[in-house]
PDB file of C-alpha atoms in Angstrom:
ATOM      1  CA  MET A1490      71.500  -7.674 -88.707  1.00 48.00           C
ATOM      2  CA  THR A1491      73.574 -10.772 -88.023  1.00 57.00           C
ATOM      3  CA  ARG A1492      76.895 -11.065 -89.818  1.00 89.00           C
ATOM      4  CA  ARG A1493      79.000 -14.205 -90.236  1.00 93.00           C
ATOM      5  CA  VAL A1494      82.697 -14.794 -89.693  1.00 96.00           C
ATOM      6  CA  LEU A1495      84.740 -17.969 -89.789  1.00 96.00           C
ATOM      7  CA  LEU A1496      86.920 -18.977 -86.874  1.00 96.00           C
ATOM      8  CA  ALA A1497      89.707 -20.908 -88.567  1.00 95.00           C
ATOM      9  CA  THR A1498      90.619 -23.378 -85.851  1.00 90.00           C
ATOM     10  CA  GLY A1499      90.026 -27.043 -85.213  1.00 87.00           C
ATOM     11  CA  ASN A1500      90.145 -26.446 -81.456  1.00 85.00           C
ATOM     12  CA  ALA A1501      86.575 -26.810 -80.188  1.00 89.00           C
ATOM     13  CA  LYS A1502      87.460 -25.198 -76.849  1.00 85.00           C
ATOM     14  CA  LYS A1503      88.748 -22.051 -78.575  1.00 88.00           C
ATOM     15  CA  LEU A1504      85.526 -21.917 -80.595  1.00 92.00           C
ATOM     16  CA  THR A1505      83.445 -22.152 -77.426  1.00 91.00           C
ATOM     17  CA  GLU A1506      85.574 -19.476 -75.763  1.00 88.00           C
ATOM     18  CA  LEU A1507      85.252 -17.034 -78.688  1.00 90.00           C
ATOM     19  CA  ARG A1508      81.497 -17.503 -78.933  1.00 92.00           C
ATOM     20  CA  ARG A1509      81.180 -16.981 -75.178  1.00 91.00           C
ATOM     21  CA  ILE A1510      83.161 -13.718 -75.232  1.00 89.00           C
ATOM     22  CA  ILE A1511      81.164 -12.403 -78.205  1.00 88.00           C
ATOM     23  CA  ALA A1512      77.903 -13.259 -76.450  1.00 88.00           C
ATOM     24  CA  ASP A1513      79.079 -11.553 -73.254  1.00 88.00           C
ATOM     25  CA  CYS A1514      79.796  -8.408 -75.293  1.00 86.00           C
ATOM     26  CA  GLY A1515      76.273  -8.502 -76.752  1.00 86.00           C
ATOM     27  CA  MET A1516      77.467  -8.552 -80.355  1.00 88.00           C
ATOM     28  CA  ASP A1517      75.147  -9.885 -83.085  1.00 87.00           C
ATOM     29  CA  LEU A1518      77.805 -11.955 -84.814  1.00 91.00           C
ATOM     30  CA  GLU A1519      77.536 -15.564 -85.984  1.00 93.00           C
ATOM     31  CA  VAL A1520      80.784 -17.495 -85.678  1.00 94.00           C
ATOM     32  CA  VAL A1521      81.041 -20.287 -88.246  1.00 94.00           C
ATOM     33  CA  SER A1522      83.368 -23.197 -87.520  1.00 93.00           C
ATOM     34  CA  LEU A1523      85.515 -25.279 -89.851  1.00 95.00           C
ATOM     35  CA  LYS A1524      82.884 -28.011 -89.586  1.00 93.00           C
ATOM     36  CA  ASP A1525      80.450 -25.690 -91.383  1.00 94.00           C
ATOM     37  CA  ILE A1526      82.543 -25.378 -94.563  1.00 95.00           C
ATOM     38  CA  ASP A1527      84.187 -27.790 -96.994  1.00 95.00           C
ATOM     39  CA  PRO A1528      87.282 -29.343 -95.408  1.00 94.00           C
ATOM     40  CA  TYR A1529      90.747 -28.243 -96.450  1.00 95.00           C
ATOM     41  CA  PRO A1530      94.256 -29.262 -95.348  1.00 94.00           C
ATOM     42  CA  ASP A1531      95.640 -27.666 -92.200  1.00 91.00           C
ATOM     43  CA  PRO A1532      98.049 -24.897 -93.208  1.00 93.00           C
ATOM     44  CA  GLU A1533     101.653 -25.205 -92.127  1.00 90.00           C
ATOM     45  CA  GLU A1534     102.376 -22.854 -89.247  1.00 89.00           C
ATOM     46  CA  SER A1535     105.807 -21.936 -90.512  1.00 89.00           C
ATOM     47  CA  GLU A1536     106.272 -18.511 -88.922  1.00 92.00           C
ATOM     48  CA  TRP A1537     108.273 -17.764 -85.786  1.00 91.00           C
ATOM     49  CA  THR A1538     105.827 -15.199 -84.433  1.00 95.00           C
ATOM     50  CA  PHE A1539     102.281 -15.464 -83.109  1.00 96.00           C
ATOM     51  CA  GLU A1540     101.220 -12.751 -85.560  1.00 96.00           C
ATOM     52  CA  GLY A1541     102.642 -14.630 -88.532  1.00 95.00           C
ATOM     53  CA  ASN A1542     100.989 -17.942 -87.703  1.00 95.00           C
ATOM     54  CA  ALA A1543      97.639 -16.341 -86.871  1.00 96.00           C
ATOM     55  CA  LEU A1544      97.632 -14.623 -90.269  1.00 97.00           C
ATOM     56  CA  ILE A1545      98.530 -17.862 -92.074  1.00 96.00           C
ATOM     57  CA  LYS A1546      95.489 -19.579 -90.565  1.00 96.00           C
ATOM     58  CA  ALA A1547      93.136 -16.647 -91.140  1.00 97.00           C
ATOM     59  CA  ARG A1548      94.218 -16.259 -94.775  1.00 97.00           C
ATOM     60  CA  GLU A1549      93.572 -19.933 -95.499  1.00 97.00           C
ATOM     61  CA  GLY A1550      90.208 -19.751 -93.777  1.00 97.00           C
ATOM     62  CA  MET A1551      89.167 -16.748 -95.847  1.00 97.00           C
ATOM     63  CA  VAL A1552      90.291 -18.325 -99.133  1.00 97.00           C
ATOM     64  CA  HIS A1553      88.415 -21.570 -98.508  1.00 96.00           C
ATOM     65  CA  SER A1554      85.241 -20.054 -97.062  1.00 96.00           C
ATOM     66  CA  GLY A1555      84.898 -16.690 -98.794  1.00 95.00           C
ATOM     67  CA  LEU A1556      84.016 -15.249 -95.379  1.00 96.00           C
ATOM     68  CA  PRO A1557      85.866 -12.790 -93.186  1.00 97.00           C
ATOM     69  CA  ALA A1558      88.112 -15.123 -91.224  1.00 97.00           C
ATOM     70  CA  LEU A1559      89.408 -14.952 -87.684  1.00 97.00           C
ATOM     71  CA  ALA A1560      92.226 -17.085 -86.363  1.00 96.00           C
ATOM     72  CA  ASP A1561      94.417 -16.977 -83.323  1.00 95.00           C
ATOM     73  CA  ASP A1562      97.841 -18.206 -82.434  1.00 95.00           C
ATOM     74  CA  SER A1563      98.685 -18.452 -78.798  1.00 94.00           C
ATOM     75  CA  GLY A1564     101.087 -20.034 -76.398  1.00 95.00           C
ATOM     76  CA  ILE A1565     103.002 -19.795 -73.179  1.00 96.00           C
ATOM     77  CA  CYS A1566     106.384 -18.096 -72.873  1.00 97.00           C
ATOM     78  CA  VAL A1567     108.390 -19.299 -69.872  1.00 97.00           C
ATOM     79  CA  ASP A1568     111.144 -16.987 -68.652  1.00 97.00           C
ATOM     80  CA  ALA A1569     113.366 -19.841 -67.446  1.00 96.00           C
ATOM     81  CA  LEU A1570     113.139 -21.417 -70.910  1.00 96.00           C
ATOM     82  CA  GLY A1571     114.133 -18.248 -72.732  1.00 95.00           C
ATOM     83  CA  GLY A1572     110.575 -17.504 -73.801  1.00 96.00           C
ATOM     84  CA  MET A1573     109.828 -21.000 -75.059  1.00 96.00           C
ATOM     85  CA  PRO A1574     107.656 -22.954 -75.856  1.00 95.00           C
ATOM     86  CA  GLY A1575     106.162 -19.804 -77.464  1.00 94.00           C
ATOM     87  CA  VAL A1576     104.766 -20.548 -80.917  1.00 93.00           C
ATOM     88  CA  ARG A1577     105.644 -24.223 -80.364  1.00 92.00           C
ATOM     89  CA  SER A1578     103.401 -24.531 -77.312  1.00 93.00           C
ATOM     90  CA  SER A1579     100.860 -26.915 -78.840  1.00 87.00           C
ATOM     91  CA  ARG A1580     103.635 -29.128 -80.255  1.00 86.00           C
ATOM     92  CA  TRP A1581     106.209 -28.846 -77.484  1.00 90.00           C
ATOM     93  CA  ASN A1582     106.356 -32.589 -76.868  1.00 84.00           C
ATOM     94  CA  GLY A1583     106.278 -33.362 -80.586  1.00 74.00           C
ATOM     95  CA  PRO A1584     103.651 -33.276 -83.357  1.00 68.00           C
ATOM     96  CA  GLU A1585     100.070 -34.151 -82.439  1.00 62.00           C
ATOM     97  CA  GLN A1586     100.813 -34.129 -78.718  1.00 63.00           C
ATOM     98  CA  GLU A1587      98.059 -33.700 -76.153  1.00 82.00           C
ATOM     99  CA  ASP A1588      97.854 -30.896 -73.615  1.00 84.00           C
ATOM    100  CA  ILE A1589      98.914 -33.059 -70.668  1.00 89.00           C
ATOM    101  CA  ALA A1590     102.069 -34.285 -72.435  1.00 91.00           C
ATOM    102  CA  ASN A1591     103.096 -30.738 -73.322  1.00 93.00           C
ATOM    103  CA  LEU A1592     102.637 -29.305 -69.836  1.00 92.00           C
ATOM    104  CA  GLU A1593     104.350 -32.284 -68.192  1.00 94.00           C
ATOM    105  CA  LEU A1594     107.380 -31.706 -70.408  1.00 95.00           C
ATOM    106  CA  VAL A1595     107.525 -28.033 -69.384  1.00 96.00           C
ATOM    107  CA  LEU A1596     107.319 -29.005 -65.704  1.00 96.00           C
ATOM    108  CA  ARG A1597     110.174 -31.477 -66.124  1.00 96.00           C
ATOM    109  CA  GLN A1598     112.279 -28.842 -67.858  1.00 96.00           C
ATOM    110  CA  ILE A1599     111.906 -26.354 -64.997  1.00 97.00           C
ATOM    111  CA  GLU A1600     111.760 -28.768 -62.066  1.00 95.00           C
ATOM    112  CA  ASP A1601     115.012 -27.372 -60.659  1.00 95.00           C
ATOM    113  CA  VAL A1602     113.947 -23.725 -61.065  1.00 96.00           C
ATOM    114  CA  PRO A1603     113.196 -22.052 -57.698  1.00 94.00           C
ATOM    115  CA  ARG A1604     109.583 -21.116 -57.006  1.00 88.00           C
ATOM    116  CA  GLY A1605     110.343 -17.412 -57.171  1.00 90.00           C
ATOM    117  CA  ARG A1606     111.800 -17.657 -60.678  1.00 95.00           C
ATOM    118  CA  ARG A1607     109.043 -19.532 -62.510  1.00 97.00           C
ATOM    119  CA  GLN A1608     107.478 -16.503 -64.220  1.00 97.00           C
ATOM    120  CA  ALA A1609     105.670 -16.974 -67.531  1.00 97.00           C
ATOM    121  CA  GLN A1610     103.295 -15.158 -69.839  1.00 97.00           C
ATOM    122  CA  PHE A1611     100.421 -16.388 -71.947  1.00 97.00           C
ATOM    123  CA  VAL A1612     100.340 -14.599 -75.315  1.00 97.00           C
ATOM    124  CA  ALA A1613      97.558 -14.599 -77.920  1.00 96.00           C
ATOM    125  CA  VAL A1614      97.304 -12.866 -81.278  1.00 96.00           C
ATOM    126  CA  MET A1615      93.978 -12.665 -83.083  1.00 96.00           C
ATOM    127  CA  ALA A1616      94.060 -12.092 -86.838  1.00 97.00           C
ATOM    128  CA  LEU A1617      91.234 -10.938 -89.104  1.00 97.00           C
ATOM    129  CA  VAL A1618      91.510 -11.322 -92.879  1.00 97.00           C
ATOM    130  CA  MET A1619      88.799  -9.757 -95.007  1.00 96.00           C
ATOM    131  CA  PRO A1620      87.776 -11.087 -98.452  1.00 95.00           C
ATOM    132  CA  ASP A1621      89.260  -7.962-100.083  1.00 94.00           C
ATOM    133  CA  GLY A1622      92.675  -8.714 -98.591  1.00 93.00           C
ATOM    134  CA  ARG A1623      92.770  -6.301 -95.658  1.00 95.00           C
ATOM    135  CA  GLU A1624      94.392  -7.762 -92.560  1.00 96.00           C
ATOM    136  CA  PHE A1625      94.346  -6.806 -88.899  1.00 97.00           C
ATOM    137  CA  THR A1626      95.938  -8.275 -85.783  1.00 97.00           C
ATOM    138  CA  THR A1627      95.416  -7.696 -82.076  1.00 96.00           C
ATOM    139  CA  ARG A1628      97.505  -8.997 -79.216  1.00 96.00           C
ATOM    140  CA  GLY A1629      96.767  -9.882 -75.599  1.00 96.00           C
ATOM    141  CA  GLU A1630      98.991 -11.075 -72.758  1.00 96.00           C
ATOM    142  CA  MET A1631      98.462 -12.533 -69.292  1.00 96.00           C
ATOM    143  CA  ALA A1632     101.366 -12.596 -66.842  1.00 97.00           C
ATOM    144  CA  GLY A1633     101.801 -15.145 -64.090  1.00 97.00           C
ATOM    145  CA  HIS A1634     103.952 -18.014 -62.914  1.00 97.00           C
ATOM    146  CA  LEU A1635     104.021 -21.801 -63.087  1.00 97.00           C
ATOM    147  CA  THR A1636     103.153 -24.240 -60.331  1.00 96.00           C
ATOM    148  CA  ASN A1637     105.005 -27.492 -59.678  1.00 93.00           C
ATOM    149  CA  ARG A1638     102.008 -29.682 -60.487  1.00 93.00           C
ATOM    150  CA  PRO A1639      98.692 -29.384 -62.383  1.00 94.00           C
ATOM    151  CA  LYS A1640      95.695 -28.033 -60.474  1.00 94.00           C
ATOM    152  CA  GLY A1641      92.113 -27.665 -61.673  1.00 91.00           C
ATOM    153  CA  SER A1642      89.986 -29.310 -64.352  1.00 88.00           C
ATOM    154  CA  ARG A1643      88.702 -26.284 -66.283  1.00 88.00           C
ATOM    155  CA  GLY A1644      90.256 -24.559 -69.262  1.00 81.00           C
ATOM    156  CA  PHE A1645      92.740 -26.286 -71.556  1.00 87.00           C
ATOM    157  CA  GLY A1646      96.354 -26.250 -72.664  1.00 89.00           C
ATOM    158  CA  TYR A1647      98.722 -25.074 -69.944  1.00 95.00           C
ATOM    159  CA  ASP A1648      95.936 -23.629 -67.754  1.00 95.00           C
ATOM    160  CA  PRO A1649      96.383 -26.254 -64.981  1.00 95.00           C
ATOM    161  CA  ILE A1650      99.962 -25.132 -64.266  1.00 96.00           C
ATOM    162  CA  PHE A1651      99.591 -21.369 -64.821  1.00 97.00           C
ATOM    163  CA  VAL A1652      98.734 -18.975 -61.983  1.00 97.00           C
ATOM    164  CA  PRO A1653      97.693 -15.530 -63.291  1.00 97.00           C
ATOM    165  CA  ASP A1654      99.102 -12.543 -61.406  1.00 95.00           C
ATOM    166  CA  GLU A1655      95.940 -10.502 -61.950  1.00 93.00           C
ATOM    167  CA  GLN A1656      93.600 -12.104 -59.449  1.00 91.00           C
ATOM    168  CA  LEU A1657      92.496 -11.753 -55.848  1.00 84.00           C
ATOM    169  CA  PRO A1658      93.398 -14.516 -53.358  1.00 85.00           C
ATOM    170  CA  ASP A1659      90.597 -16.806 -52.287  1.00 82.00           C
ATOM    171  CA  ALA A1660      89.273 -16.969 -48.714  1.00 84.00           C
ATOM    172  CA  GLU A1661      92.314 -19.021 -47.698  1.00 87.00           C
ATOM    173  CA  GLY A1662      94.744 -16.495 -49.158  1.00 86.00           C
ATOM    174  CA  ARG A1663      95.590 -18.779 -52.045  1.00 89.00           C
ATOM    175  CA  LEU A1664      96.033 -17.902 -55.723  1.00 93.00           C
ATOM    176  CA  ARG A1665      94.451 -20.259 -58.260  1.00 95.00           C
ATOM    177  CA  THR A1666      95.533 -21.660 -61.590  1.00 96.00           C
ATOM    178  CA  ALA A1667      93.641 -20.633 -64.716  1.00 96.00           C
ATOM    179  CA  ALA A1668      92.134 -24.132 -64.703  1.00 95.00           C
ATOM    180  CA  GLU A1669      90.570 -23.469 -61.300  1.00 95.00           C
ATOM    181  CA  MET A1670      88.804 -20.286 -62.411  1.00 93.00           C
ATOM    182  CA  ALA A1671      85.259 -19.981 -63.688  1.00 91.00           C
ATOM    183  CA  ALA A1672      85.065 -19.374 -67.432  1.00 89.00           C
ATOM    184  CA  GLY A1673      83.870 -15.770 -67.160  1.00 88.00           C
ATOM    185  CA  GLU A1674      86.511 -14.910 -64.575  1.00 91.00           C
ATOM    186  CA  LYS A1675      89.267 -16.280 -66.777  1.00 92.00           C
ATOM    187  CA  ASP A1676      87.915 -14.532 -69.899  1.00 89.00           C
ATOM    188  CA  ALA A1677      88.087 -11.179 -68.096  1.00 91.00           C
ATOM    189  CA  ILE A1678      91.868 -11.356 -67.647  1.00 94.00           C
ATOM    190  CA  SER A1679      93.069 -13.901 -70.192  1.00 94.00           C
ATOM    191  CA  HIS A1680      95.394 -13.271 -73.106  1.00 95.00           C
ATOM    192  CA  ARG A1681      92.813 -14.514 -75.580  1.00 93.00           C
ATOM    193  CA  GLY A1682      90.012 -12.558 -73.947  1.00 92.00           C
ATOM    194  CA  ARG A1683      92.048  -9.372 -74.319  1.00 94.00           C
ATOM    195  CA  ALA A1684      92.950 -10.119 -77.944  1.00 95.00           C
ATOM    196  CA  VAL A1685      89.334 -10.911 -78.839  1.00 93.00           C
ATOM    197  CA  ARG A1686      87.916  -7.817 -77.120  1.00 92.00           C
ATOM    198  CA  ALA A1687      90.485  -5.680 -78.942  1.00 93.00           C
ATOM    199  CA  MET A1688      89.461  -7.274 -82.238  1.00 95.00           C
ATOM    200  CA  LEU A1689      85.682  -6.956 -81.855  1.00 94.00           C
ATOM    201  CA  PRO A1690      85.493  -3.193 -82.579  1.00 93.00           C
ATOM    202  CA  ILE A1691      87.456  -3.826 -85.774  1.00 94.00           C
ATOM    203  CA  VAL A1692      85.141  -6.674 -86.784  1.00 95.00           C
ATOM    204  CA  ALA A1693      82.121  -4.485 -86.007  1.00 93.00           C
ATOM    205  CA  ARG A1694      83.378  -1.655 -88.178  1.00 92.00           C
ATOM    206  CA  GLU A1695      84.363  -3.907 -91.064  1.00 93.00           C
ATOM    207  CA  LEU A1696      81.001  -5.705 -91.054  1.00 94.00           C
ATOM    208  CA  GLY A1697      78.838  -2.655 -90.382  1.00 92.00           C
ATOM    209  CA  LEU A1698      77.733  -3.721 -86.925  1.00 90.00           C
ATOM    210  CA  PRO A1699      77.361  -1.585 -83.785  1.00 87.00           C
ATOM    211  CA  VAL A1700      80.542  -1.487 -81.731  1.00 86.00           C
ATOM    212  CA  PRO A1701      80.027  -3.393 -78.460  1.00 78.00           C
ATOM    213  CA  GLU A1702      79.509  -1.109 -75.479  1.00 76.00           C
ATOM    214  CA  GLY A1703      82.722  -0.414 -73.644  1.00 74.00           C
ATOM    215  CA  LEU A1704      84.875  -1.456 -76.604  1.00 75.00           C
ATOM    216  CA  HIS A1705      84.627   1.686 -78.707  1.00 58.00           C
ATOM    217  CA  VAL A1706      87.418   2.498 -81.112  1.00 55.00           C
ATOM    218  CA  GLU A1707      87.900   5.706 -83.055  1.00 46.00           C
ATOM    219  CA  PRO A1708      87.411   5.201 -86.823  1.00 43.00           C
ATOM    220  CA  ASP A1709      90.828   6.581 -87.677  1.00 40.00           C
ATOM    221  CA  THR A1710      92.543   3.914 -85.560  1.00 40.00           C
ATOM    222  CA  VAL A1711      91.327   1.090 -87.783  1.00 39.00           C
ATOM    223  CA  PRO A1712      93.896   0.603 -90.567  1.00 41.00           C
ATOM    224  CA  GLY A1713      92.457   0.259 -94.033  1.00 37.00           C
ATOM    225  CA  ALA A1714      88.875   1.004 -92.986  1.00 36.00           C
ATOM    226  CA  ASP A1715      88.494   3.931 -95.374  1.00 35.00           C
ATOM    227  CA  ARG A1716      90.515   2.791 -98.362  1.00 32.00           C
ATOM    228  CA  GLU A1717      90.843  -0.009-100.869  1.00 36.00           C
ATOM    229  CA  GLY A1718      92.503  -3.069 -99.401  1.00 36.00           C
ATOM    230  CA  PRO A1719      95.781  -4.527-100.692  1.00 35.00           C
ATOM    231  CA  ALA A1720      95.956  -7.724-102.674  1.00 37.00           C
ATOM    232  CA  PRO A1721      96.089 -10.801-100.407  1.00 35.00           C
ATOM    233  CA  THR A1722      99.714 -11.423-101.417  1.00 34.00           C
ATOM    234  CA  LEU A1723     100.987  -8.170 -99.892  1.00 31.00           C
ATOM    235  CA  PRO A1724     102.571  -8.102 -96.421  1.00 33.00           C
ATOM    236  CA  ALA A1725     100.167  -8.094 -93.527  1.00 35.00           C
ATOM    237  CA  SER A1726      99.448  -4.993 -91.521  1.00 36.00           C
ATOM    238  CA  GLU A1727     101.778  -4.683 -88.550  1.00 35.00           C
ATOM    239  CA  TRP A1728      99.185  -2.707 -86.617  1.00 37.00           C
ATOM    240  CA  THR A1729      98.283  -4.240 -83.287  1.00 38.00           C
ATOM    241  CA  ALA A1730      95.916  -3.267 -80.502  1.00 42.00           C
ATOM    242  CA  GLN A1731      95.848  -4.107 -76.831  1.00 43.00           C
ATOM    243  CA  ILE A1732      92.995  -3.918 -74.375  1.00 43.00           C
ATOM    244  CA  PRO A1733      92.952  -4.139 -70.581  1.00 47.00           C
ATOM    245  CA  ALA A1734      91.106  -6.649 -68.485  1.00 51.00           C
ATOM    246  CA  VAL A1735      87.386  -6.335 -67.932  1.00 50.00           C
ATOM    247  CA  GLN A1736      86.625  -4.186 -64.905  1.00 51.00           C
ATOM    248  CA  ARG A1737      85.646  -6.120 -61.817  1.00 45.00           C
ATOM    249  CA  PRO A1738      82.125  -5.679 -60.461  1.00 43.00           C
ATOM    250  CA  GLU A1739      81.859  -3.066 -57.726  1.00 47.00           C
ATOM    251  CA  SER A1740      80.522  -5.697 -55.351  1.00 44.00           C
ATOM    252  CA  GLN A1741      83.914  -7.384 -55.212  1.00 46.00           C
ATOM    253  CA  PRO A1742      86.508  -6.343 -52.606  1.00 45.00           C
ATOM    254  CA  ALA A1743      88.166  -3.026 -53.324  1.00 42.00           C
ATOM    255  CA  ALA A1744      91.625  -4.559 -53.257  1.00 44.00           C
ATOM    256  CA  ARG A1745      94.169  -3.809 -55.932  1.00 41.00           C
ATOM    257  CA  PRO A1746      93.280  -6.131 -58.805  1.00 41.00           C
ATOM    258  CA  THR A1747      96.682  -6.406 -60.395  1.00 42.00           C
ATOM    259  CA  ARG A1748      98.501  -8.508 -57.817  1.00 40.00           C
ATOM    260  CA  ALA A1749      97.758 -10.241 -54.581  1.00 40.00           C
ATOM    261  CA  ALA A1750      99.291  -8.917 -51.390  1.00 40.00           C
ATOM    262  CA  GLY A1751     102.559 -10.510 -50.436  1.00 40.00           C
ATOM    263  CA  PRO A1752     105.664 -11.482 -52.403  1.00 38.00           C
ATOM    264  CA  THR A1753     105.844 -10.395 -56.028  1.00 37.00           C
ATOM    265  CA  SER A1754     108.414 -13.016 -56.947  1.00 38.00           C
ATOM    266  CA  GLY A1755     105.952 -15.505 -58.364  1.00 40.00           C
ATOM    267  CA  VAL A1756     105.300 -17.543 -55.228  1.00 38.00           C
ATOM    268  CA  THR A1757     101.830 -18.980 -54.785  1.00 38.00           C
ATOM    269  CA  PRO A1758     100.698 -18.659 -51.131  1.00 39.00           C
ATOM    270  CA  LEU A1759     100.033 -22.017 -49.490  1.00 35.00           C
ATOM    271  CA  GLU A1760     101.119 -23.957 -52.544  1.00 43.00           C
ATOM    272  CA  PRO A1761     102.447 -27.363 -51.502  1.00 35.00           C
TER     273      PRO A1761
END
């Protein structure tokens, strides 16, 4: 039986990504977009944590749709910038800024940072708010480093300047940016892919659907699953879950998947 959830985001690329991951997991879940419900004002993302902002968006989506609502908050945390842009990633160059303006500002801010000290992490938190007020969050991270110029035309956001650590070099011994990866390859290691795959067993349990194969979760690990939920005004659950990357097919080289051979200081081989 198909169940429906709302993804409370106006980002069409995030919607496509979530639907793709759910389809890859073989889950019979219909993801409704904001275009499918009556419009409502964008909530103010006033929190200083990814968890807080994700819950703000999911709560508003649930209230205005009456459906279980998913929302994510994500961003890039650059070591040389003290963990910023963080929750300000989509507005780093000011309100309503486009991806290219945001990433160009980050590159200007770290242009004097040596190649071996340009580490960064993508972080994503997925929130689920149920109509009875129960709330759940899951978190995913992807470590890597920043290039000195954009590369690749896939993905979105800061993908063109972010080189994930968890990848195998190509035939030329080069590591790629997230924007140079195929969609499925990126989903397998990405921060949002991890957060979504950690959330799907919770969604399955809450909606009475089979848990996707390979993503099983013990019933007792799902907070609130066997009791009455709190009123929506109560503090959100602080429970979080993490999930590793998707296992690589056996046909791929048996190299260590976590880092490429060579320096571990964040240097991209053969990067100009």
